[in-house]
mmCIF file of C-alpha atoms in Angstrom:
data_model
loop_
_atom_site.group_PDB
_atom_site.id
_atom_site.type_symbol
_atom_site.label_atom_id
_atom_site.label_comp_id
_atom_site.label_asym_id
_atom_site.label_seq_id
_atom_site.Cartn_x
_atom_site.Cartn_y
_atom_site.Cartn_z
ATOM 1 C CA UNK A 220 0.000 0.000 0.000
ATOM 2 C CA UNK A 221 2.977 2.563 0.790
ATOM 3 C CA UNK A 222 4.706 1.986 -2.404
ATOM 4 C CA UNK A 223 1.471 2.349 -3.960
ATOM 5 C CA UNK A 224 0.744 5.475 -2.226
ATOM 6 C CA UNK A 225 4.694 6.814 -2.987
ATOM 7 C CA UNK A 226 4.166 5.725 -6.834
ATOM 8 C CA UNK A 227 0.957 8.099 -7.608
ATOM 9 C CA UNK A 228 3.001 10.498 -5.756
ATOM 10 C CA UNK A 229 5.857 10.425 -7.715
ATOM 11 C CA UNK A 230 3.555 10.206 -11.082
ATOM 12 C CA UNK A 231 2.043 12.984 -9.832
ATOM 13 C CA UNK A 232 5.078 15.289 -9.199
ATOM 14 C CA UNK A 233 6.174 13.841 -12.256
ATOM 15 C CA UNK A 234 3.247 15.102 -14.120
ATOM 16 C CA UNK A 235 3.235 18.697 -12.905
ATOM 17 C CA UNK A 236 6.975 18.892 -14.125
ATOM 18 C CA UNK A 237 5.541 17.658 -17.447
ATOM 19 C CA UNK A 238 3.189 20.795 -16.933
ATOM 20 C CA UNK A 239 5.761 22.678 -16.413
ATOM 21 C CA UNK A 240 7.938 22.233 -18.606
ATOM 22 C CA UNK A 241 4.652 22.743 -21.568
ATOM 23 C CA UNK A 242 3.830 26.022 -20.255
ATOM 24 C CA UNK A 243 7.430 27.054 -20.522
ATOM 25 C CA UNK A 244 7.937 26.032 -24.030
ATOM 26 C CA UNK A 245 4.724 27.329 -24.692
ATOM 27 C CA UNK A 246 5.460 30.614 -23.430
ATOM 28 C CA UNK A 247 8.980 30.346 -25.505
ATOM 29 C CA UNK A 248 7.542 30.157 -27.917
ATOM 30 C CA UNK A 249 4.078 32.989 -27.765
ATOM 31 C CA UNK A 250 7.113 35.361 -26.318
ATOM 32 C CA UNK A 251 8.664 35.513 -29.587
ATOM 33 C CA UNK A 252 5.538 35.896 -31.322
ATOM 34 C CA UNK A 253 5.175 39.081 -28.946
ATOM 35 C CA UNK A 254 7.999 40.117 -29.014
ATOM 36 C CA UNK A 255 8.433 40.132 -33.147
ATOM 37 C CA UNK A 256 7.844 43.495 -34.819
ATOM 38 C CA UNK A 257 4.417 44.257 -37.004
ATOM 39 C CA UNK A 258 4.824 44.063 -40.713
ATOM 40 C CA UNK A 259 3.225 47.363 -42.022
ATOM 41 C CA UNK A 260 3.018 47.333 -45.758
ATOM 42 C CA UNK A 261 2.427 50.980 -47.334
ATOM 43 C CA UNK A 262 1.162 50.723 -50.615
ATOM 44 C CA UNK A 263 2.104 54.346 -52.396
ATOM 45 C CA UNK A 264 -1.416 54.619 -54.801
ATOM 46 C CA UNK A 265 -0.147 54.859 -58.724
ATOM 47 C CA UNK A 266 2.929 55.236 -60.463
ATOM 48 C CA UNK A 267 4.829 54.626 -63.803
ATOM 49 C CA UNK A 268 1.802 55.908 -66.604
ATOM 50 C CA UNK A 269 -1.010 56.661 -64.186
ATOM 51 C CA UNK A 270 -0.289 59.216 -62.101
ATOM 52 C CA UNK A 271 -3.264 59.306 -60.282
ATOM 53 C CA UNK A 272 -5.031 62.834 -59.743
ATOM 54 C CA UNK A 273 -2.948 65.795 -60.536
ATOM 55 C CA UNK A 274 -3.612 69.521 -59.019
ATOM 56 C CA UNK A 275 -3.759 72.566 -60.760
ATOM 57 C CA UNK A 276 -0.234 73.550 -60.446
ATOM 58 C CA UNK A 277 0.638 70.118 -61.886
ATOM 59 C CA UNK A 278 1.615 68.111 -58.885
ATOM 60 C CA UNK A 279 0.849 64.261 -59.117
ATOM 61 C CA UNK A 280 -0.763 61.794 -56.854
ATOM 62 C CA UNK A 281 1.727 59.125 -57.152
ATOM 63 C CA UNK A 282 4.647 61.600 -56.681
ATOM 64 C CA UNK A 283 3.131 62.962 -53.190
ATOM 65 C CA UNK A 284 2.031 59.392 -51.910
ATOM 66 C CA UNK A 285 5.451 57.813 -52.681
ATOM 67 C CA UNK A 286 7.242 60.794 -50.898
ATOM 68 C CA UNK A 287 5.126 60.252 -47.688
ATOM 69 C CA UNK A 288 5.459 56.635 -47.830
ATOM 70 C CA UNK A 289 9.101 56.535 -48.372
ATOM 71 C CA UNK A 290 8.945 58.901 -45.285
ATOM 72 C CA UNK A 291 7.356 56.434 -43.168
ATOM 73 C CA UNK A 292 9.145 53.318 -44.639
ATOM 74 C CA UNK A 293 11.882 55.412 -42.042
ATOM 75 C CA UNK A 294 10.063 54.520 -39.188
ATOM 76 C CA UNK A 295 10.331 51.613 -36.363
ATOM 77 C CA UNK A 296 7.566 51.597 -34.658
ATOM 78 C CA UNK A 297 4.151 51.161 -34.729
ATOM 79 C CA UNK A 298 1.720 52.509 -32.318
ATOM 80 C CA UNK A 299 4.310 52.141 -29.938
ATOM 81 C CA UNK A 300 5.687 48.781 -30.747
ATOM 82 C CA UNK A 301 8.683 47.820 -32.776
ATOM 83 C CA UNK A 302 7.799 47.647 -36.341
ATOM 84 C CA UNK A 303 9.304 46.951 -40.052
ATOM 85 C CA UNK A 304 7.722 49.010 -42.937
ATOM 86 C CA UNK A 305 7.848 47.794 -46.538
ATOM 87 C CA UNK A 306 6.971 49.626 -50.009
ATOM 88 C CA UNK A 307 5.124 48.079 -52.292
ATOM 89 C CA UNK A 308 7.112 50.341 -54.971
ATOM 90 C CA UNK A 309 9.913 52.777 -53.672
ATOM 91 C CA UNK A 310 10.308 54.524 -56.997
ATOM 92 C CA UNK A 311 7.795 55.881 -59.794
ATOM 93 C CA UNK A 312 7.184 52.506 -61.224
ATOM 94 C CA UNK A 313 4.002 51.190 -62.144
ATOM 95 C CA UNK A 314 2.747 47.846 -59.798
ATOM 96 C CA UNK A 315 -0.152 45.744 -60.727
ATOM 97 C CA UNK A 316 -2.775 46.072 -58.019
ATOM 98 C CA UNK A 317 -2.497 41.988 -57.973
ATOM 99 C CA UNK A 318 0.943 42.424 -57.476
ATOM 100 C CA UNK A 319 0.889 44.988 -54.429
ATOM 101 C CA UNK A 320 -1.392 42.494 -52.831
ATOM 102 C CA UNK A 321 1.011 39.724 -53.474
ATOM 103 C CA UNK A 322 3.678 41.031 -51.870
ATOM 104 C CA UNK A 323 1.291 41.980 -48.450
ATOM 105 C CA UNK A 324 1.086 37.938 -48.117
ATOM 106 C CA UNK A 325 4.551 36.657 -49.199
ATOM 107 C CA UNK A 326 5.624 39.209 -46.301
ATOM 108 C CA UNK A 327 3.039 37.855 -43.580
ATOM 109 C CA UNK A 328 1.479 41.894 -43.242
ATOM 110 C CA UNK A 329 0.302 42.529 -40.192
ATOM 111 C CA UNK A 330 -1.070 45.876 -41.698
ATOM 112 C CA UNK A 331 -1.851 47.068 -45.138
ATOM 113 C CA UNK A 332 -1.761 50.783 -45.581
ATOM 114 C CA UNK A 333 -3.062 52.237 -49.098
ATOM 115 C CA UNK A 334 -2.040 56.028 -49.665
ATOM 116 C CA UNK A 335 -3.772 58.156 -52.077
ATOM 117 C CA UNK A 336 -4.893 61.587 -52.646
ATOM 118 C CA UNK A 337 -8.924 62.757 -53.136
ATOM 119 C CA UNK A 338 -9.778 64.841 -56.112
ATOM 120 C CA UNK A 339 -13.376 66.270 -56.435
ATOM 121 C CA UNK A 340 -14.828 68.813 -59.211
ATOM 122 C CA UNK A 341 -15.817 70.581 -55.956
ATOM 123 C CA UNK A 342 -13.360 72.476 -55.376
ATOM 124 C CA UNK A 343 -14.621 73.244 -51.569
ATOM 125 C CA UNK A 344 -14.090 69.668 -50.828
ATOM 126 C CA UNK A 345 -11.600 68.870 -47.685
ATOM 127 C CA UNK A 346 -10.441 66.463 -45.340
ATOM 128 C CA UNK A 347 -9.074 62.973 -44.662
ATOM 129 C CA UNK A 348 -11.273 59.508 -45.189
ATOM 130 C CA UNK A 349 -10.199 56.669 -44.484
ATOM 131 C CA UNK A 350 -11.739 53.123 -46.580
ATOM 132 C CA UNK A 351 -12.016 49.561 -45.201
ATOM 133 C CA UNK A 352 -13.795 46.369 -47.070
ATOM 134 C CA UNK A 353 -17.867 46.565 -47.445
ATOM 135 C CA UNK A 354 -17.571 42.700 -47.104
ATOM 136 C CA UNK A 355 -17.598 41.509 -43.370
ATOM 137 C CA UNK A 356 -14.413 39.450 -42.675
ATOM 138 C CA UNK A 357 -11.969 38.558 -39.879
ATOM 139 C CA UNK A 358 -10.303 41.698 -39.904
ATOM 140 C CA UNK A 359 -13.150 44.353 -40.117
ATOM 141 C CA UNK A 360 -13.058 45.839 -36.523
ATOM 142 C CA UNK A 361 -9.193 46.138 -36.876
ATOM 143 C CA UNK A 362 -9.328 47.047 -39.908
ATOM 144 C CA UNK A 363 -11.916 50.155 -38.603
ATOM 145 C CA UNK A 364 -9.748 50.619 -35.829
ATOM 146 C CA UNK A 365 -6.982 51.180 -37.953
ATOM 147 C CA UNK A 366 -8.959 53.467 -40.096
ATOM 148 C CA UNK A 367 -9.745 55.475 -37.241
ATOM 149 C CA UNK A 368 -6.322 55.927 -35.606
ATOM 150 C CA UNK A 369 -4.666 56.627 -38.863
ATOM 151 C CA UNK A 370 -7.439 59.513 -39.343
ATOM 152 C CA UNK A 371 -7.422 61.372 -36.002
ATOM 153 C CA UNK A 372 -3.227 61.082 -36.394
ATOM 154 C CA UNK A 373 -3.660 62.655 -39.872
ATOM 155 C CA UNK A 374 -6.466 65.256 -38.469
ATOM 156 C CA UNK A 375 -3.863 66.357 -35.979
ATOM 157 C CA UNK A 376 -0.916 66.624 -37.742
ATOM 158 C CA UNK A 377 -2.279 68.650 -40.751
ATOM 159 C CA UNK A 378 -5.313 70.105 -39.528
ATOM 160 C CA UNK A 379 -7.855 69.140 -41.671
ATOM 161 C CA UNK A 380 -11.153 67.570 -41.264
ATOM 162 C CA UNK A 381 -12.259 64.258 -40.310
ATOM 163 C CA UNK A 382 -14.209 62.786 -43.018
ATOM 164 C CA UNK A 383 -14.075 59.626 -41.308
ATOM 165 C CA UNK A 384 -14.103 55.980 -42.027
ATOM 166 C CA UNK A 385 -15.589 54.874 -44.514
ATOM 167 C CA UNK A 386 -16.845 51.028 -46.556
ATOM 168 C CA UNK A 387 -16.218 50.350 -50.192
ATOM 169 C CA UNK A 388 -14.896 47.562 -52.260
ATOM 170 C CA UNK A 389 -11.732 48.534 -53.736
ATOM 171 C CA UNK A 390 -9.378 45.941 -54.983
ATOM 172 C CA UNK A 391 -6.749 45.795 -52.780
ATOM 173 C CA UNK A 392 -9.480 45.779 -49.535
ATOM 174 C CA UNK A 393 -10.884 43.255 -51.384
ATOM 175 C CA UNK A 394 -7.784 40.733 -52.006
ATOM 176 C CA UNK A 395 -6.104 41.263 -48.498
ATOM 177 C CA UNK A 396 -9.755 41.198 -46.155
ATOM 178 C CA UNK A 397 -9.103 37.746 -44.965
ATOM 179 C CA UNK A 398 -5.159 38.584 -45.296
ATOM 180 C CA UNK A 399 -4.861 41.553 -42.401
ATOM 181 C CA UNK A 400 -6.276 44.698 -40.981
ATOM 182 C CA UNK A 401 -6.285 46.782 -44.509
ATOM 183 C CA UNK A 402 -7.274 50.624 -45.100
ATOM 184 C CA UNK A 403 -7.096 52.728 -47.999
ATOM 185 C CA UNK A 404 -6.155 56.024 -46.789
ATOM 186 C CA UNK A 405 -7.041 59.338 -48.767
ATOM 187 C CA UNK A 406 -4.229 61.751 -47.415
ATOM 188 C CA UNK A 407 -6.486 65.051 -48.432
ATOM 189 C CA UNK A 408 -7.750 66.461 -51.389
ATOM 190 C CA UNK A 409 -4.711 66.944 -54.227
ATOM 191 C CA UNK A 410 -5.712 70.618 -54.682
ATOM 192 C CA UNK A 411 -5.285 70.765 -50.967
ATOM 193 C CA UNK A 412 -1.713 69.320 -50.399
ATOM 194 C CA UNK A 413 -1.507 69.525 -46.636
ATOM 195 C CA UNK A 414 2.263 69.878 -44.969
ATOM 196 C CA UNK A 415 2.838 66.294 -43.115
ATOM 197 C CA UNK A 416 5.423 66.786 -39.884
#
């Protein structure tokens, strides 16, 4: 009976070490999961033949939206965590739309991060909108909460007005939905260019 008694002991220690020693790998292994930085694609709008909208006094789209994301392609962070940034084109080169979105999941994204400029035959129209998919999918409420931050950040450093976030069914929110959080951001109107610190 004692050796009994000392053998489900033993088992039992023997199983919590077991335990143990899962959580601990399991931790291992979430930590560097944690502890890896985001994967924020920015996907400069245009380039090569289409330029995109161009202002009055000639400035292009795709010239101001590469400039800004080449800008942020500088950065290493990400709402306060460590973060890599990647271009989907880092010169005035023409990318299929297919092709941007390819390269969002051969790099794992964590974000997707269109950039474009408005243009409106009004020309009394202002502000920043941000997009996100029409089409419900894993991603939505990120993808809004994205949307949102990225507005009220552009709001305060240029001083325009919110337009806010809004649904459509552009390609690239379309092919990357069940991918990672995606917006397409329009930066302002082009006849508009606001000063980004």
């Amino acid at each position: 009976m004692l050796l009994i008694t000392q053998n489900a002991r033993l088992g039992k220690k023997l199983q919590n070490v077991i335990w143990m020693l899962l959580l601990l790998q399991i931790s291992l292994i979430f930590g560097q999961e944690l502890n890896k930085p985001f994967r924020v694609v920015i996907d400069p709008g245009h380039g090569g033949i289409d330029s995109g909208a161009v202002g009055v006094n000639g400035i292009q789209e795709k010239d101001l939206v590469l400039e800004i994301a080449l800008k942020m392609s500088q950065l290493n962070e990400f709402d306060g965590k460590p973060a890599e940034y990647f271009l989907t084109r880092y010169t005035d080169t023409l990318i299929s739309l297919r092709d941007r979105t390819k390269l969002a999941r051969i790099l794992r994204a964590d974000y997707y991060i269109s950039l474009h400029y408005n243009d409106a035959p009004n020309r009394n129209a202002s502000g920043v909108e941000v997009f996100v998919s029409n089409q419900e999918n894993r991603y939505s409420r990120q993808s809004i909460w994205l949307g949102l931050v990225l507005g009220k950040s552009l709001v305060r450093h240029t001083g325009q007005r919110n337009r806010g976030v809004k649904f459509a069914n552009f390609q690239v929110l379309r092919d990357l939905k069940d991918v990672c959080p995606v917006v397409l951001v329009e930066l302002g109107f082009i006849n508009k260019q606001p000063c980004l610190n």
